[in-house]
Amino acid sequence: MPSKEGHHYIGGAWVSDAPNGMNPVQNPSDGSVFAEAPNGSAELAGQAVMAARDAFETTDWASSPRLRAAALLEFAEVLESRADEIADLMAKENGKVRGQARHELAAGYGEARYYAGVARNVFGRTFESAPGKMSLMTREASGVASVIVPWNAPVTLLVRSAAPALAAGCTVITKPASQTPLTNAAVMACFESVESLPKGVVNSVNEYGTEVGTVLSTHPEIDVISFTGSSRTGRIIMANAADTIKHVSLELGGKAPALVFDGADLDGAVTEIKRGSLALNGQMCTCISRVLVQDTIYDEVKARLRVAYETTTTGDARAEGVELGPVIDKPSQQRLLGIVDRAGVEASLVVRGKAGGDELSDGFFITPSMFEIDDVSHDLVQDELFGPIVSLERFSDESEAVSKANATRFGLAASVYTNDLNVSMRMARKLRFGTVWLNSHNRLFAEVETGGYRESGIGRLHGIEAMNDFLETKHIYYEVED
Ligand code: NAD
């Protein structure tokens, strides 16, 4: 059997060509390079696009919802049967602690099962505008979809885009981030095991750089792009897509605030804020990065969060009982340590994050930080820091809470902590974010749409609305003869 270690997967075959050399794959917990993956090229990306186009045009895939449902169910079975192995590989490759990695796999196969059901429920509509004048609105697969994903959740983010694309009848080319080619290839191997999946329906090309990504956002045979990543790259993808007017779905950056009101259950709020801010070490788009607290309980919340962050256990992502693994790489660790230093000068540090001690010194660790600040325009409050660093801000009433929380160019997610249902509902309606959780954070479901306002993106993934990105509506008109 050919090695699947980070290879490309094109037209149902593993391809080990490395026209742009090999990409070292690092374990962020100890800094070791434990594998290398071949870098693709524009030419390989073009081959993958044409394999996907060919599968779309020549197989029954686009016109067989039952085939698509069966293939997605089979994929879910295989992914579940390999979940422990893939979770372990992911923990090694991107530093996600074991429990969170296992949870990600469960979300991945759960999502595939959900879209298997949706595949059999894509209906059109009919309309008779005058006697015998029949309009038939059908829903058809858009065609070939490219799916470009980041490293922080290489299984769920891939399945979150690919499953609705496949359910709609599209064929797919994916591009993983350079940090996670092995986890991506492990998911491709699950697709390879699905006997009912026609060859070429799912393809994948790796790279370190932007050559493949550029092809996947410009190639004339691609109809739709589903991109998850930073707002900065989202802008480039949108510009690339403009020339051939591709449909674009963008799931981009975030800067989630948590708003804590007087009277909230503080035990519950602090537990949620700690978990919601430290998931994958703060490297999740929906992670809490701002904590806004009503002034009457400010000191109490500050003291509790200080203890919560100072007692967080840090260590190898694959070790039992570790709450916080490493960040993705050395440049990220150094960038975050620099931010902590700046926060110590330009704001007021409550908890100072540090690199790992002696036994962790080879890995890219940084412990949690919290700083107080009273300037919403400061870039420490405005920018996505993407690490275990939160700002602590103060508000006096609901109106100030709303204006401070909304003072951001992002609009992905927020959470509100209060025991007053009227306060929570008023906040939920006024906050300009795609998701508002009440007394909880980071609860994501396959059935429920997720996405962002403003610079956090365009469109929605998860749920039934995700299908919109991968379907066209066609009007067929007929006049019935008497
Ligand atoms: P990134 O934008 O640098 O990379 C994401 C993907 O885009 C990678 O596969 C990368 O190789 C590729 N890419 C980079 N330049 C490209 C180009 N010019 N053309 C085509 N593809 C290109 O993001 P990152 O730093 O790896 O990931 C973190 C970011 O992703 C954060 O901003 C985070 O908030 C965001 N994110 C958003 C969501 C969401 O659901 N909204 C989920 C996860 C991560």
PDB file of C-alpha atoms and ligand atoms in Angstrom, residues 148-153 157 160 175-179 207-217 227-234 236-237 240 250-254 283-286 384 386 410 412 450-452 456-457 461, ligand 1:
ATOM      1  CA  ILE A 148      -9.003  25.589   2.049  1.00  0.00           C
ATOM      2  CA  VAL A 149      -8.572  25.113   5.799  1.00  0.00           C
ATOM      3  CA  PRO A 150      -6.183  26.170   8.593  1.00  0.00           C
ATOM      4  CA  TRP A 151      -4.214  23.958  10.982  1.00  0.00           C
ATOM      5  CA  ASN A 152      -6.126  24.572  14.195  1.00  0.00           C
ATOM      6  CA  ALA A 153      -8.956  22.076  13.578  1.00  0.00           C
ATOM      7  CA  LEU A 157     -12.982  22.379   9.542  1.00  0.00           C
ATOM      8  CA  ARG A 160     -17.526  21.168   8.019  1.00  0.00           C
ATOM      9  CA  LYS A 175      -5.806  22.127   0.705  1.00  0.00           C
ATOM     10  CA  PRO A 176      -4.623  21.665   4.286  1.00  0.00           C
ATOM     11  CA  ALA A 177      -2.363  24.080   6.119  1.00  0.00           C
ATOM     12  CA  SER A 178       1.348  23.338   5.873  1.00  0.00           C
ATOM     13  CA  GLN A 179       1.454  22.469   9.594  1.00  0.00           C
ATOM     14  CA  GLU A 207       1.901  22.884   0.068  1.00  0.00           C
ATOM     15  CA  TYR A 208       4.114  25.207   2.030  1.00  0.00           C
ATOM     16  CA  GLY A 209       3.412  28.591   0.447  1.00  0.00           C
ATOM     17  CA  THR A 210       0.602  29.917  -1.698  1.00  0.00           C
ATOM     18  CA  GLU A 211       1.067  28.375  -5.167  1.00  0.00           C
ATOM     19  CA  VAL A 212      -1.559  25.653  -4.722  1.00  0.00           C
ATOM     20  CA  GLY A 213      -3.897  27.986  -2.808  1.00  0.00           C
ATOM     21  CA  THR A 214      -3.731  30.494  -5.641  1.00  0.00           C
ATOM     22  CA  VAL A 215      -4.773  27.846  -8.179  1.00  0.00           C
ATOM     23  CA  LEU A 216      -7.583  26.737  -5.865  1.00  0.00           C
ATOM     24  CA  SER A 217      -8.940  30.280  -5.731  1.00  0.00           C
ATOM     25  CA  PHE A 227     -12.277  29.105   2.867  1.00  0.00           C
ATOM     26  CA  THR A 228     -11.579  28.998   6.598  1.00  0.00           C
ATOM     27  CA  GLY A 229      -8.671  31.032   7.920  1.00  0.00           C
ATOM     28  CA  SER A 230      -7.564  34.542   8.723  1.00  0.00           C
ATOM     29  CA  SER A 231      -9.367  37.675   7.536  1.00  0.00           C
ATOM     30  CA  ARG A 232      -6.091  38.706   5.892  1.00  0.00           C
ATOM     31  CA  THR A 233      -6.041  35.614   3.638  1.00  0.00           C
ATOM     32  CA  GLY A 234      -9.814  35.867   3.192  1.00  0.00           C
ATOM     33  CA  ILE A 236      -6.764  37.657  -0.942  1.00  0.00           C
ATOM     34  CA  ILE A 237      -9.107  34.731  -1.696  1.00  0.00           C
ATOM     35  CA  ASN A 240      -8.557  36.013  -6.499  1.00  0.00           C
ATOM     36  CA  LEU A 250     -15.479  32.800   4.130  1.00  0.00           C
ATOM     37  CA  GLU A 251     -15.117  31.748   7.784  1.00  0.00           C
ATOM     38  CA  LEU A 252     -12.540  34.167   9.149  1.00  0.00           C
ATOM     39  CA  GLY A 253     -11.017  35.599  12.295  1.00  0.00           C
ATOM     40  CA  GLY A 254     -12.683  36.503  15.561  1.00  0.00           C
ATOM     41  CA  GLN A 283      -5.852  29.545  18.906  1.00  0.00           C
ATOM     42  CA  MET A 284      -9.496  29.094  17.916  1.00  0.00           C
ATOM     43  CA  CYS A 285     -11.473  31.690  15.982  1.00  0.00           C
ATOM     44  CA  THR A 286     -14.269  31.593  18.579  1.00  0.00           C
ATOM     45  CA  GLU A 384      -6.843  38.883  16.990  1.00  0.00           C
ATOM     46  CA  PHE A 386      -4.531  34.085  18.691  1.00  0.00           C
ATOM     47  CA  PHE A 410     -14.861  41.158  13.963  1.00  0.00           C
ATOM     48  CA  LEU A 412     -17.938  35.875  15.026  1.00  0.00           C
ATOM     49  CA  THR A 450     -22.121  29.287  12.448  1.00  0.00           C
ATOM     50  CA  GLY A 451     -20.452  32.251  10.780  1.00  0.00           C
ATOM     51  CA  GLY A 452     -19.535  35.848  11.175  1.00  0.00           C
ATOM     52  CA  SER A 456     -15.415  37.526  10.394  1.00  0.00           C
ATOM     53  CA  GLY A 457     -16.775  36.268   7.114  1.00  0.00           C
ATOM     54  CA  LEU A 461     -21.422  26.739   7.641  1.00  0.00           C
TER      55      LEU A 461
HETATM   56  P1  NAD B   1      -4.276  31.552   7.268  1.00  0.00           P
HETATM   57  O1  NAD B   1      -5.269  32.451   6.660  1.00  0.00           O
HETATM   58  O2  NAD B   1      -2.858  31.980   7.305  1.00  0.00           O
HETATM   59  O3  NAD B   1      -4.282  30.114   6.546  1.00  0.00           O
HETATM   60  C1  NAD B   1      -5.464  29.380   6.322  1.00  0.00           C
HETATM   61  C2  NAD B   1      -5.297  28.524   5.074  1.00  0.00           C
HETATM   62  O4  NAD B   1      -5.142  29.385   3.945  1.00  0.00           O
HETATM   63  C3  NAD B   1      -4.061  27.624   5.101  1.00  0.00           C
HETATM   64  O5  NAD B   1      -4.349  26.416   4.450  1.00  0.00           O
HETATM   65  C4  NAD B   1      -3.061  28.428   4.271  1.00  0.00           C
HETATM   66  O6  NAD B   1      -2.050  27.653   3.714  1.00  0.00           O
HETATM   67  C5  NAD B   1      -3.983  29.005   3.221  1.00  0.00           C
HETATM   68  N1  NAD B   1      -3.465  30.182   2.533  1.00  0.00           N
HETATM   69  C6  NAD B   1      -2.607  31.121   2.999  1.00  0.00           C
HETATM   70  N2  NAD B   1      -2.387  32.071   2.056  1.00  0.00           N
HETATM   71  C7  NAD B   1      -3.138  31.718   0.978  1.00  0.00           C
HETATM   72  C8  NAD B   1      -3.343  32.292  -0.305  1.00  0.00           C
HETATM   73  N3  NAD B   1      -2.731  33.423  -0.680  1.00  0.00           N
HETATM   74  N4  NAD B   1      -4.181  31.673  -1.161  1.00  0.00           N
HETATM   75  C9  NAD B   1      -4.837  30.540  -0.796  1.00  0.00           C
HETATM   76  N5  NAD B   1      -4.665  29.936   0.400  1.00  0.00           N
HETATM   77  C10 NAD B   1      -3.828  30.524   1.287  1.00  0.00           C
HETATM   78  O7  NAD B   1      -4.825  31.233   8.724  1.00  0.00           O
HETATM   79  P2  NAD B   1      -4.055  30.523   9.927  1.00  0.00           P
HETATM   80  O8  NAD B   1      -3.215  31.520  10.602  1.00  0.00           O
HETATM   81  O9  NAD B   1      -3.455  29.262   9.493  1.00  0.00           O
HETATM   82  O10 NAD B   1      -5.328  30.155  10.829  1.00  0.00           O
HETATM   83  C11 NAD B   1      -5.774  30.947  11.832  1.00  0.00           C
HETATM   84  C12 NAD B   1      -6.861  31.912  11.375  1.00  0.00           C
HETATM   85  O11 NAD B   1      -8.004  31.178  10.950  1.00  0.00           O
HETATM   86  C13 NAD B   1      -7.342  32.800  12.500  1.00  0.00           C
HETATM   87  O12 NAD B   1      -7.553  34.102  12.006  1.00  0.00           O
HETATM   88  C14 NAD B   1      -8.650  32.156  12.915  1.00  0.00           C
HETATM   89  O13 NAD B   1      -9.551  33.020  13.570  1.00  0.00           O
HETATM   90  C15 NAD B   1      -9.176  31.681  11.599  1.00  0.00           C
HETATM   91  N6  NAD B   1     -10.163  30.612  11.763  1.00  0.00           N
HETATM   92  C16 NAD B   1     -11.475  30.893  11.517  1.00  0.00           C
HETATM   93  C17 NAD B   1     -12.443  29.911  11.724  1.00  0.00           C
HETATM   94  C18 NAD B   1     -13.911  30.209  11.533  1.00  0.00           C
HETATM   95  O14 NAD B   1     -14.708  29.270  11.558  1.00  0.00           O
HETATM   96  N7  NAD B   1     -14.305  31.458  11.359  1.00  0.00           N
HETATM   97  C19 NAD B   1     -12.060  28.641  12.160  1.00  0.00           C
HETATM   98  C20 NAD B   1     -10.706  28.397  12.384  1.00  0.00           C
HETATM   99  C21 NAD B   1      -9.756  29.388  12.175  1.00  0.00           C
END
